[in-house]
Tab-separated table of C-alpha atoms in Angstrom:
chain	number	residue	atom	x	y	z
A	66	MET	CA	0.000	0.000	0.000
A	67	ILE	CA	1.204	3.520	-0.787
A	68	PHE	CA	-0.121	7.019	-0.174
A	69	ASP	CA	0.213	9.821	-2.707
A	70	HIS	CA	0.401	13.072	-0.690
A	71	ARG	CA	-0.002	16.198	-2.807
A	72	THR	CA	0.306	19.814	-1.737
A	73	TYR	CA	-0.752	22.539	-4.147
A	74	THR	CA	-0.215	26.247	-3.569
A	75	CYS	CA	-2.447	28.817	-5.219
A	76	ARG	CA	-1.623	32.414	-5.984
A	77	PRO	CA	-2.764	34.605	-3.056
A	78	GLY	CA	-6.479	35.301	-3.119
A	79	THR	CA	-7.354	32.533	-5.595
A	80	ILE	CA	-7.720	29.348	-3.519
A	81	LYS	CA	-11.513	29.589	-3.201
A	82	LYS	CA	-11.813	30.184	-6.942
A	83	HIS	CA	-9.547	27.218	-7.664
A	84	MET	CA	-11.400	24.903	-5.269
A	85	LYS	CA	-14.715	25.836	-6.942
A	86	LEU	CA	-13.223	25.237	-10.388
A	87	TYR	CA	-12.007	21.811	-9.243
A	88	GLU	CA	-15.355	20.997	-7.613
A	89	ASP	CA	-17.202	21.858	-10.828
A	90	HIS	CA	-14.801	20.321	-13.371
A	91	GLY	CA	-12.242	18.005	-11.741
A	92	TRP	CA	-13.655	16.232	-8.685
A	93	ALA	CA	-16.032	13.826	-10.462
A	94	VAL	CA	-13.570	12.630	-13.078
A	95	GLN	CA	-10.634	12.363	-10.677
A	96	SER	CA	-12.558	10.418	-8.047
A	97	ARG	CA	-14.013	8.182	-10.779
A	98	HIS	CA	-10.467	7.104	-11.681
A	99	LEU	CA	-8.664	7.292	-8.318
A	100	GLY	CA	-11.475	6.535	-5.866
A	101	THR	CA	-12.210	8.568	-2.775
A	102	PRO	CA	-9.154	10.289	-1.302
A	103	VAL	CA	-8.091	9.656	2.287
A	104	LEU	CA	-8.033	13.431	2.735
A	105	TYR	CA	-8.797	16.508	0.652
A	106	GLY	CA	-8.559	19.763	2.555
A	107	ALA	CA	-7.501	23.382	2.658
A	108	VAL	CA	-4.618	24.447	4.903
A	109	GLU	CA	-5.855	26.457	7.918
A	110	THR	CA	-2.485	27.493	9.396
A	111	GLY	CA	0.850	28.108	7.756
A	112	ASP	CA	0.505	28.670	4.012
A	113	VAL	CA	-3.231	29.340	3.820
A	114	ASN	CA	-2.973	29.541	0.038
A	115	SER	CA	-2.413	25.770	-0.022
A	116	TYR	CA	-4.495	22.636	-0.051
A	117	VAL	CA	-3.589	18.985	0.400
A	118	HIS	CA	-4.988	15.737	-0.873
A	119	VAL	CA	-3.919	12.195	-0.054
A	120	TRP	CA	-4.793	9.183	-2.205
A	121	CYS	CA	-4.302	5.529	-1.273
A	122	PHE	CA	-3.205	2.900	-3.800
A	123	ASP	CA	-2.475	-0.817	-3.561
A	124	SER	CA	0.973	-0.338	-5.131
A	125	ALA	CA	3.040	1.919	-7.360
A	126	ALA	CA	1.743	-0.065	-10.341
A	127	ASP	CA	-1.878	0.469	-9.226
A	128	ARG	CA	-1.197	4.213	-8.914
A	129	ALA	CA	0.460	4.371	-12.343
A	130	GLU	CA	-2.381	2.462	-14.011
A	131	LYS	CA	-5.120	4.616	-12.470
A	132	ARG	CA	-3.308	7.884	-13.159
A	133	ALA	CA	-2.640	6.857	-16.785
A	134	ALA	CA	-6.339	6.108	-17.304
A	135	MET	CA	-7.235	9.477	-15.779
A	136	ALA	CA	-4.667	11.301	-17.926
A	137	ALA	CA	-6.199	9.733	-21.048
A	138	ASP	CA	-9.745	10.761	-20.106
A	139	PRO	CA	-10.984	13.707	-22.234
A	140	GLU	CA	-12.939	15.057	-19.263
A	141	TRP	CA	-9.717	15.242	-17.190
A	142	GLN	CA	-7.881	16.867	-20.094
A	143	ALA	CA	-10.660	19.476	-20.300
A	144	TYR	CA	-10.308	20.190	-16.568
A	145	LEU	CA	-6.518	20.591	-16.888
A	146	LYS	CA	-7.020	23.065	-19.725
A	147	ILE	CA	-9.559	25.122	-17.760
A	148	SER	CA	-7.299	25.070	-14.699
A	149	ALA	CA	-4.237	26.149	-16.691
A	150	GLU	CA	-6.174	28.972	-18.330
A	151	ALA	CA	-7.405	30.188	-14.917
A	152	GLY	CA	-3.799	30.323	-13.705
A	153	TYR	CA	-4.609	29.910	-10.010
A	154	LEU	CA	-1.931	27.307	-9.219
A	155	ALA	CA	1.581	28.454	-8.322
A	156	SER	CA	3.273	25.201	-7.258
A	157	GLN	CA	2.824	21.513	-6.576
A	158	ILE	CA	4.697	19.050	-4.360
A	159	ASN	CA	4.038	15.299	-4.572
A	160	THR	CA	5.291	12.800	-2.001
A	161	ILE	CA	4.816	9.026	-2.047
A	162	LEU	CA	4.535	7.506	1.431
A	163	THR	CA	4.444	3.957	2.736
A	164	PRO	CA	2.590	3.214	5.976
A	165	ALA	CA	4.477	2.316	9.150
A	166	PRO	CA	4.217	-1.404	10.025
A	167	PHE	CA	1.866	-0.691	12.953
A	168	PHE	CA	-0.481	1.597	11.003
A	169	LYS	CA	-3.852	0.105	10.113
A	170	THR	CA	-4.780	1.459	6.701
A	171	PRO	CA	-8.250	2.963	6.395
A	172	ASP	CA	-11.063	0.964	4.846
A	173	ARG	CA	-11.312	2.194	1.280
A	174	GLY	CA	-14.705	0.575	0.631
């Protein structure tokens, strides 16, 4: 099992606009391909122009397969185009994590 932890930073004053754009154009297609994330939330302290989402996959191969299918989906490509044109995102950091041996992974049902 692996976790894909992603932190995105928006230009100041645009995070609410970006989250609405994602809700309207990205959420359905992304969750259709990747399932329900473990977490999807806005940062409340620190860099408040950021948001984080964490996805759980069975393996690196499972992640690659699901992300490739999403990347090939015309609906996802349309979202990426709309997002790029809006220009709200400033940076992105992706981290792959493996759970500690004692951690009980959440039920993804």
